[in-house]
mmCIF file of C-alpha atoms in Angstrom:
data_model
loop_
_atom_site.group_PDB
_atom_site.id
_atom_site.type_symbol
_atom_site.label_atom_id
_atom_site.label_comp_id
_atom_site.label_asym_id
_atom_site.label_seq_id
_atom_site.Cartn_x
_atom_site.Cartn_y
_atom_site.Cartn_z
ATOM 1 C CA MET A 1470 64.339 147.034 118.038
ATOM 2 C CA PRO A 1471 62.851 145.057 115.076
ATOM 3 C CA LYS A 1472 62.492 148.337 113.178
ATOM 4 C CA ILE A 1473 66.192 149.175 113.542
ATOM 5 C CA ARG A 1474 67.128 145.664 112.381
ATOM 6 C CA ALA A 1475 64.828 145.970 109.351
ATOM 7 C CA GLU A 1476 66.352 149.353 108.438
ATOM 8 C CA LYS A 1477 69.867 147.912 108.681
ATOM 9 C CA LYS A 1478 68.862 144.948 106.507
ATOM 10 C CA SER A 1479 67.362 147.178 103.820
ATOM 11 C CA ARG A 1480 70.504 149.372 103.889
ATOM 12 C CA VAL A 1481 72.653 146.296 103.194
ATOM 13 C CA HIS A 1482 70.358 145.247 100.327
ATOM 14 C CA ASN A 1483 70.476 148.753 98.870
ATOM 15 C CA GLU A 1484 74.271 148.719 99.047
ATOM 16 C CA ILE A 1485 74.403 145.448 97.108
ATOM 17 C CA ALA A 1486 71.765 146.656 94.656
ATOM 18 C CA LYS A 1487 73.901 149.761 93.981
ATOM 19 C CA GLN A 1488 76.589 147.443 92.672
ATOM 20 C CA GLY A 1489 73.941 145.789 90.520
ATOM 21 C CA ILE A 1490 74.648 142.359 91.998
ATOM 22 C CA MET A 1491 72.415 140.005 93.929
ATOM 23 C CA PHE A 1492 74.469 137.204 95.455
ATOM 24 C CA ASN A 1493 73.745 133.688 94.314
ATOM 25 C CA LYS A 1494 73.414 131.262 97.230
ATOM 26 C CA SER A 1495 73.730 128.203 94.973
ATOM 27 C CA PHE A 1496 77.310 129.354 94.180
ATOM 28 C CA GLY A 1497 78.049 129.859 97.892
ATOM 29 C CA GLN A 1498 78.695 133.565 97.247
ATOM 30 C CA HIS A 1499 79.756 135.457 100.355
ATOM 31 C CA ILE A 1500 82.025 138.400 99.572
ATOM 32 C CA LEU A 1501 84.844 139.007 102.041
ATOM 33 C CA LYS A 1502 84.539 142.712 102.839
ATOM 34 C CA ASN A 1503 87.069 143.277 105.664
ATOM 35 C CA PRO A 1504 90.242 144.784 104.074
ATOM 36 C CA LEU A 1505 92.390 143.776 107.083
ATOM 37 C CA ILE A 1506 91.621 140.075 106.587
ATOM 38 C CA ILE A 1507 92.237 140.365 102.842
ATOM 39 C CA GLN A 1508 95.571 142.090 103.554
ATOM 40 C CA SER A 1509 96.517 139.433 106.109
ATOM 41 C CA MET A 1510 95.750 136.545 103.711
ATOM 42 C CA VAL A 1511 97.871 138.165 100.978
ATOM 43 C CA GLU A 1512 100.750 138.692 103.448
ATOM 44 C CA LYS A 1513 100.561 135.092 104.730
ATOM 45 C CA ALA A 1514 100.904 133.861 101.127
ATOM 46 C CA ALA A 1515 104.309 135.634 100.883
ATOM 47 C CA VAL A 1516 103.722 136.714 97.274
ATOM 48 C CA ARG A 1517 106.808 137.348 95.114
ATOM 49 C CA PRO A 1518 106.838 139.740 92.126
ATOM 50 C CA THR A 1519 107.519 136.762 89.808
ATOM 51 C CA ASP A 1520 104.558 134.687 91.067
ATOM 52 C CA ILE A 1521 101.558 133.482 89.084
ATOM 53 C CA ILE A 1522 98.604 133.256 91.466
ATOM 54 C CA LEU A 1523 95.477 131.156 91.129
ATOM 55 C CA GLU A 1524 92.422 132.717 92.785
ATOM 56 C CA ILE A 1525 89.166 130.747 93.033
ATOM 57 C CA GLY A 1526 85.892 132.635 93.381
ATOM 58 C CA PRO A 1527 87.267 136.205 93.102
ATOM 59 C CA GLY A 1528 83.790 137.709 93.430
ATOM 60 C CA THR A 1529 83.921 141.479 92.943
ATOM 61 C CA GLY A 1530 87.725 141.479 93.114
ATOM 62 C CA ASN A 1531 88.570 142.848 96.578
ATOM 63 C CA MET A 1532 91.360 140.270 97.041
ATOM 64 C CA THR A 1533 92.209 140.112 93.328
ATOM 65 C CA ILE A 1534 93.348 143.756 93.289
ATOM 66 C CA LYS A 1535 95.674 143.178 96.272
ATOM 67 C CA LEU A 1536 97.143 140.087 94.560
ATOM 68 C CA LEU A 1537 97.618 141.953 91.269
ATOM 69 C CA GLU A 1538 99.582 144.666 93.124
ATOM 70 C CA LYS A 1539 102.193 142.168 94.302
ATOM 71 C CA SER A 1540 102.406 139.446 91.620
ATOM 72 C CA LYS A 1541 103.327 138.927 87.986
ATOM 73 C CA LYS A 1542 99.881 137.560 87.057
ATOM 74 C CA VAL A 1543 96.567 136.439 88.599
ATOM 75 C CA VAL A 1544 94.475 133.650 87.055
ATOM 76 C CA ALA A 1545 90.968 134.069 88.492
ATOM 77 C CA CYS A 1546 88.454 131.196 88.227
ATOM 78 C CA GLU A 1547 84.850 132.378 88.453
ATOM 79 C CA VAL A 1548 81.639 130.478 87.706
ATOM 80 C CA ASP A 1549 79.301 133.514 87.719
ATOM 81 C CA PRO A 1550 79.452 135.672 84.535
ATOM 82 C CA ARG A 1551 78.069 138.692 86.455
ATOM 83 C CA MET A 1552 81.037 138.593 88.826
ATOM 84 C CA VAL A 1553 83.412 138.244 85.850
ATOM 85 C CA ALA A 1554 81.924 141.407 84.300
ATOM 86 C CA GLU A 1555 82.313 143.253 87.628
ATOM 87 C CA LEU A 1556 85.941 142.123 87.960
ATOM 88 C CA GLN A 1557 86.873 143.049 84.388
ATOM 89 C CA LYS A 1558 85.189 146.462 84.772
ATOM 90 C CA ARG A 1559 87.260 147.054 87.899
ATOM 91 C CA VAL A 1560 90.649 146.544 86.173
ATOM 92 C CA GLN A 1561 89.720 148.099 82.827
ATOM 93 C CA GLY A 1562 92.105 150.857 81.830
ATOM 94 C CA THR A 1563 94.475 150.153 84.742
ATOM 95 C CA PRO A 1564 97.983 148.604 84.676
ATOM 96 C CA TYR A 1565 96.388 145.474 86.185
ATOM 97 C CA GLN A 1566 94.277 144.682 83.119
ATOM 98 C CA ALA A 1567 97.144 142.923 81.304
ATOM 99 C CA LYS A 1568 98.088 140.944 84.457
ATOM 100 C CA LEU A 1569 94.618 139.421 84.982
ATOM 101 C CA GLN A 1570 93.437 136.263 83.235
ATOM 102 C CA VAL A 1571 89.876 135.127 83.931
ATOM 103 C CA LEU A 1572 88.746 131.508 83.544
ATOM 104 C CA ILE A 1573 84.941 131.341 83.404
ATOM 105 C CA GLY A 1574 83.367 128.101 84.587
ATOM 106 C CA ASP A 1575 83.489 125.387 87.221
ATOM 107 C CA VAL A 1576 87.022 125.164 88.633
ATOM 108 C CA LEU A 1577 86.503 121.455 89.436
ATOM 109 C CA LYS A 1578 86.004 120.712 85.720
ATOM 110 C CA ALA A 1579 88.700 123.069 84.433
ATOM 111 C CA ASP A 1580 92.252 122.170 83.445
ATOM 112 C CA LEU A 1581 94.271 124.324 85.803
ATOM 113 C CA PRO A 1582 97.229 126.255 84.381
ATOM 114 C CA PHE A 1583 100.653 126.431 86.040
ATOM 115 C CA PHE A 1584 100.611 128.547 89.228
ATOM 116 C CA ASP A 1585 102.984 129.267 92.128
ATOM 117 C CA LEU A 1586 100.403 130.133 94.790
ATOM 118 C CA CYS A 1587 96.698 129.704 95.338
ATOM 119 C CA VAL A 1588 94.837 132.284 97.432
ATOM 120 C CA ALA A 1589 91.076 132.022 97.804
ATOM 121 C CA ASN A 1590 87.942 132.531 99.828
ATOM 122 C CA VAL A 1591 86.685 129.081 98.774
ATOM 123 C CA PRO A 1592 82.979 128.477 98.021
ATOM 124 C CA TYR A 1593 82.314 126.054 100.885
ATOM 125 C CA GLN A 1594 80.400 123.409 98.927
ATOM 126 C CA ILE A 1595 83.482 122.612 96.793
ATOM 127 C CA SER A 1596 86.013 122.582 99.673
ATOM 128 C CA SER A 1597 86.904 118.880 99.735
ATOM 129 C CA PRO A 1598 87.157 118.149 95.980
ATOM 130 C CA LEU A 1599 89.052 121.416 95.489
ATOM 131 C CA VAL A 1600 91.717 120.550 98.094
ATOM 132 C CA PHE A 1601 92.505 117.265 96.308
ATOM 133 C CA LYS A 1602 92.336 118.788 92.830
ATOM 134 C CA LEU A 1603 95.008 121.271 93.965
ATOM 135 C CA LEU A 1604 97.174 118.685 95.755
ATOM 136 C CA LEU A 1605 97.140 116.249 92.820
ATOM 137 C CA HIS A 1606 97.878 119.052 90.308
ATOM 138 C CA ARG A 1607 101.297 118.923 88.623
ATOM 139 C CA PRO A 1608 103.685 120.660 88.615
ATOM 140 C CA LEU A 1609 103.406 121.288 92.354
ATOM 141 C CA PHE A 1610 102.621 124.794 93.588
ATOM 142 C CA ARG A 1611 104.488 126.425 96.500
ATOM 143 C CA CYS A 1612 101.613 126.971 98.903
ATOM 144 C CA ALA A 1613 97.905 127.795 99.193
ATOM 145 C CA VAL A 1614 96.231 130.188 101.644
ATOM 146 C CA LEU A 1615 92.568 129.260 101.704
ATOM 147 C CA MET A 1616 89.496 130.240 103.709
ATOM 148 C CA PHE A 1617 87.136 127.404 104.662
ATOM 149 C CA GLN A 1618 84.165 126.779 106.923
ATOM 150 C CA ARG A 1619 85.618 126.426 110.446
ATOM 151 C CA GLU A 1620 84.758 122.758 111.013
ATOM 152 C CA PHE A 1621 86.207 121.788 107.614
ATOM 153 C CA ALA A 1622 89.444 123.656 108.453
ATOM 154 C CA GLU A 1623 89.602 121.888 111.834
ATOM 155 C CA ARG A 1624 89.222 118.506 110.112
ATOM 156 C CA LEU A 1625 92.134 119.357 107.798
ATOM 157 C CA VAL A 1626 94.517 119.841 110.742
ATOM 158 C CA ALA A 1627 93.074 117.167 113.121
ATOM 159 C CA LYS A 1628 95.518 114.583 114.511
ATOM 160 C CA PRO A 1629 94.995 110.872 115.361
ATOM 161 C CA GLY A 1630 92.756 110.617 118.412
ATOM 162 C CA ASP A 1631 91.078 114.009 117.864
ATOM 163 C CA LYS A 1632 87.286 114.003 117.652
ATOM 164 C CA LEU A 1633 87.327 115.547 114.144
ATOM 165 C CA TYR A 1634 90.110 113.255 112.793
ATOM 166 C CA CYS A 1635 88.820 111.596 109.623
ATOM 167 C CA ARG A 1636 89.752 110.449 106.137
ATOM 168 C CA LEU A 1637 89.984 114.070 104.978
ATOM 169 C CA SER A 1638 92.597 114.739 107.714
ATOM 170 C CA ILE A 1639 94.916 111.856 106.865
ATOM 171 C CA ASN A 1640 94.557 112.087 103.079
ATOM 172 C CA THR A 1641 95.412 115.804 103.144
ATOM 173 C CA GLN A 1642 98.284 115.404 105.601
ATOM 174 C CA LEU A 1643 99.808 112.609 103.472
ATOM 175 C CA LEU A 1644 100.159 115.087 100.598
ATOM 176 C CA ALA A 1645 100.751 118.361 102.441
ATOM 177 C CA ARG A 1646 101.634 120.196 105.603
ATOM 178 C CA VAL A 1647 98.552 122.048 106.882
ATOM 179 C CA ASP A 1648 98.612 124.942 109.385
ATOM 180 C CA MET A 1649 95.761 126.954 110.879
ATOM 181 C CA LEU A 1650 96.379 130.692 110.353
ATOM 182 C CA MET A 1651 93.387 132.598 111.732
ATOM 183 C CA LYS A 1652 89.707 132.606 112.628
ATOM 184 C CA VAL A 1653 87.295 134.796 110.656
ATOM 185 C CA GLY A 1654 83.863 135.745 112.040
ATOM 186 C CA LYS A 1655 80.774 135.617 109.827
ATOM 187 C CA ASN A 1656 80.269 139.418 110.010
ATOM 188 C CA ASN A 1657 83.345 139.936 107.820
ATOM 189 C CA PHE A 1658 81.292 138.786 104.810
ATOM 190 C CA ARG A 1659 78.486 140.260 102.759
ATOM 191 C CA PRO A 1660 75.955 138.656 103.065
ATOM 192 C CA PRO A 1661 77.084 136.932 106.329
ATOM 193 C CA PRO A 1662 77.171 133.108 106.023
ATOM 194 C CA LYS A 1663 75.556 130.901 108.671
ATOM 195 C CA VAL A 1664 78.931 129.533 109.818
ATOM 196 C CA GLU A 1665 82.261 130.839 111.108
ATOM 197 C CA SER A 1666 85.389 130.501 108.947
ATOM 198 C CA ASN A 1667 89.114 129.793 109.312
ATOM 199 C CA VAL A 1668 92.098 130.449 107.058
ATOM 200 C CA VAL A 1669 94.608 127.628 106.551
ATOM 201 C CA ARG A 1670 97.965 127.354 104.812
ATOM 202 C CA ILE A 1671 98.530 124.214 102.741
ATOM 203 C CA GLU A 1672 102.069 123.432 101.608
ATOM 204 C CA PRO A 1673 102.416 120.386 99.319
ATOM 205 C CA ARG A 1674 105.091 117.874 100.301
ATOM 206 C CA ASN A 1675 107.851 118.210 97.737
ATOM 207 C CA PRO A 1676 108.780 115.664 96.567
ATOM 208 C CA PRO A 1677 105.390 113.978 97.042
ATOM 209 C CA PRO A 1678 105.387 110.708 99.038
ATOM 210 C CA PRO A 1679 106.299 107.684 96.858
ATOM 211 C CA ILE A 1680 102.811 106.187 97.183
ATOM 212 C CA ASN A 1681 100.082 105.445 94.647
ATOM 213 C CA TYR A 1682 97.470 107.910 95.890
ATOM 214 C CA GLN A 1683 94.522 105.967 94.400
ATOM 215 C CA GLU A 1684 95.637 102.851 96.340
ATOM 216 C CA TRP A 1685 96.049 104.896 99.528
ATOM 217 C CA ASP A 1686 92.630 106.512 99.075
ATOM 218 C CA GLY A 1687 91.017 103.094 98.582
ATOM 219 C CA LEU A 1688 92.545 101.785 101.835
ATOM 220 C CA THR A 1689 91.600 104.806 103.958
ATOM 221 C CA ARG A 1690 88.062 104.750 102.500
ATOM 222 C CA ILE A 1691 87.567 101.220 103.921
ATOM 223 C CA ALA A 1692 89.238 101.968 107.261
ATOM 224 C CA PHE A 1693 87.250 105.171 107.913
ATOM 225 C CA ILE A 1694 83.791 103.822 106.997
ATOM 226 C CA ARG A 1695 83.474 103.197 110.739
ATOM 227 C CA LYS A 1696 86.512 104.931 112.223
ATOM 228 C CA ASN A 1697 85.758 103.681 115.762
ATOM 229 C CA LYS A 1698 85.588 100.002 114.730
ATOM 230 C CA THR A 1699 88.596 97.716 114.472
ATOM 231 C CA LEU A 1700 90.196 97.119 111.077
ATOM 232 C CA SER A 1701 89.243 93.489 111.484
ATOM 233 C CA ALA A 1702 85.559 94.540 111.545
ATOM 234 C CA ALA A 1703 85.974 97.038 108.682
ATOM 235 C CA PHE A 1704 87.497 94.376 106.407
ATOM 236 C CA LYS A 1705 84.776 91.779 107.214
ATOM 237 C CA GLN A 1706 82.150 93.603 105.142
ATOM 238 C CA SER A 1707 81.022 91.566 102.144
ATOM 239 C CA THR A 1708 81.258 94.517 99.719
ATOM 240 C CA VAL A 1709 84.869 95.144 100.793
ATOM 241 C CA LEU A 1710 85.827 91.463 100.495
ATOM 242 C CA SER A 1711 84.237 91.049 97.061
ATOM 243 C CA MET A 1712 86.046 94.183 95.769
ATOM 244 C CA LEU A 1713 89.416 92.921 97.106
ATOM 245 C CA GLU A 1714 88.801 89.443 95.664
ATOM 246 C CA LYS A 1715 88.056 90.915 92.233
ATOM 247 C CA ASN A 1716 91.227 93.055 92.417
ATOM 248 C CA TYR A 1717 93.325 90.077 93.544
ATOM 249 C CA LYS A 1718 92.094 87.883 90.668
ATOM 250 C CA LEU A 1719 92.888 90.690 88.231
ATOM 251 C CA HIS A 1720 96.384 91.017 89.763
ATOM 252 C CA CYS A 1721 96.946 87.255 89.302
ATOM 253 C CA SER A 1722 95.822 87.270 85.659
ATOM 254 C CA LEU A 1723 97.953 90.343 84.795
ATOM 255 C CA ASN A 1724 101.016 88.733 86.383
ATOM 256 C CA ASN A 1725 100.417 85.186 85.056
ATOM 257 C CA LYS A 1726 99.997 83.859 88.585
ATOM 258 C CA LEU A 1727 97.814 80.866 89.319
ATOM 259 C CA LEU A 1728 95.045 81.447 91.820
ATOM 260 C CA PRO A 1729 95.969 79.458 94.968
ATOM 261 C CA GLU A 1730 93.952 76.293 95.571
ATOM 262 C CA GLU A 1731 91.121 76.711 98.048
ATOM 263 C CA PHE A 1732 91.566 80.472 97.739
ATOM 264 C CA ASP A 1733 89.727 82.358 100.499
ATOM 265 C CA ILE A 1734 89.931 86.161 100.403
ATOM 266 C CA LYS A 1735 88.589 86.523 103.951
ATOM 267 C CA LYS A 1736 91.324 84.285 105.396
ATOM 268 C CA MET A 1737 93.978 86.034 103.302
ATOM 269 C CA VAL A 1738 92.899 89.502 104.546
ATOM 270 C CA ASN A 1739 92.771 88.307 108.175
ATOM 271 C CA ASP A 1740 96.273 86.814 107.856
ATOM 272 C CA ILE A 1741 97.668 90.098 106.484
ATOM 273 C CA LEU A 1742 96.039 92.122 109.293
ATOM 274 C CA HIS A 1743 97.314 89.655 111.899
ATOM 275 C CA LYS A 1744 100.914 89.633 110.595
ATOM 276 C CA ALA A 1745 100.891 93.463 110.459
ATOM 277 C CA ASN A 1746 99.633 93.578 114.087
ATOM 278 C CA ALA A 1747 96.785 95.716 112.776
ATOM 279 C CA GLU A 1748 93.618 93.666 113.319
ATOM 280 C CA ASN A 1749 92.665 95.530 116.516
ATOM 281 C CA ASN A 1750 93.764 98.970 115.300
ATOM 282 C CA ARG A 1751 91.086 101.615 114.788
ATOM 283 C CA ALA A 1752 91.320 104.252 112.047
ATOM 284 C CA ARG A 1753 90.586 107.070 114.520
ATOM 285 C CA SER A 1754 93.989 106.563 116.185
ATOM 286 C CA MET A 1755 96.162 105.467 113.224
ATOM 287 C CA ASP A 1756 98.756 107.845 111.781
ATOM 288 C CA ILE A 1757 100.265 108.095 108.299
ATOM 289 C CA ASP A 1758 103.060 105.572 109.032
ATOM 290 C CA ASP A 1759 100.492 103.028 110.294
ATOM 291 C CA PHE A 1760 98.552 103.271 107.039
ATOM 292 C CA ILE A 1761 101.705 103.193 104.858
ATOM 293 C CA ASN A 1762 102.844 99.979 106.582
ATOM 294 C CA LEU A 1763 99.396 98.442 106.155
ATOM 295 C CA LEU A 1764 99.215 99.399 102.467
ATOM 296 C CA HIS A 1765 102.653 97.826 101.855
ATOM 297 C CA ALA A 1766 101.552 94.649 103.683
ATOM 298 C CA PHE A 1767 98.472 94.257 101.448
ATOM 299 C CA ASN A 1768 100.300 95.180 98.218
ATOM 300 C CA ALA A 1769 103.140 92.731 99.001
ATOM 301 C CA LYS A 1770 100.560 89.906 98.921
ATOM 302 C CA GLY A 1771 99.023 91.134 95.661
ATOM 303 C CA ILE A 1772 95.973 92.800 97.188
ATOM 304 C CA HIS A 1773 95.208 96.204 95.716
ATOM 305 C CA PHE A 1774 92.620 98.892 96.419
ATOM 306 C CA THR A 1775 92.096 100.252 92.900
#
């Protein structure tokens, strides 16, 4: 039995070596090899012939070719120059060459161009920052069909009260509608990753909610530090209180307001929580409306989270 396994392993390595590419684990490189899953992801994106598509981590171009067949243009972001060379070699001399634009470098540091759709097998270590880079990008795109590590995908769609419900869940769902599309086993990749994957569809809310996202993010950061504790306990922490006090004093000076006599940030915060009937609420079971109401209650009293 071990001999058969060893032979299979060496066959896989030889196959990769034939392409002249050794996959770089630090880039999270796992090439999606199953054409049915690639086809399904492209179909779920509902590509139009006029669409500009952003693809992140195109690898050797298995999905890129399918996207080029259906769209006006594909902008592929790739950090590994060897993969870029492989991709460009693949389209050279074909009608697709003129439709492909390659951006070499870290997508998190790049200025993204305009795009209608984003389709990607996302390198898992950049999942969270990438989701918010896309959702805060303007102008808004139509939708994204993205493959993530299964637990990350489940966090994206988790609802209040679910075990996996967290700050990622509520921050994403404020800005977008998120749907689970399909499960993808690890054997659909070369080399297979250690975890299972899921594909999700993310559709930005258009127009976006009329909320300062930095303020919102600051509030949910405090509430979810200990998602099972009450808000009253979360807001008692000295680091939280000193940050809110600093922000309140800045708000007063910018608006030519005198600081109230015997000012006490702790009492002020407790009063706001009490009047909003929120002191005994726990982040794990609060929905978007609960947090919007709480943010308005704090902002109305001049307390800000940025």
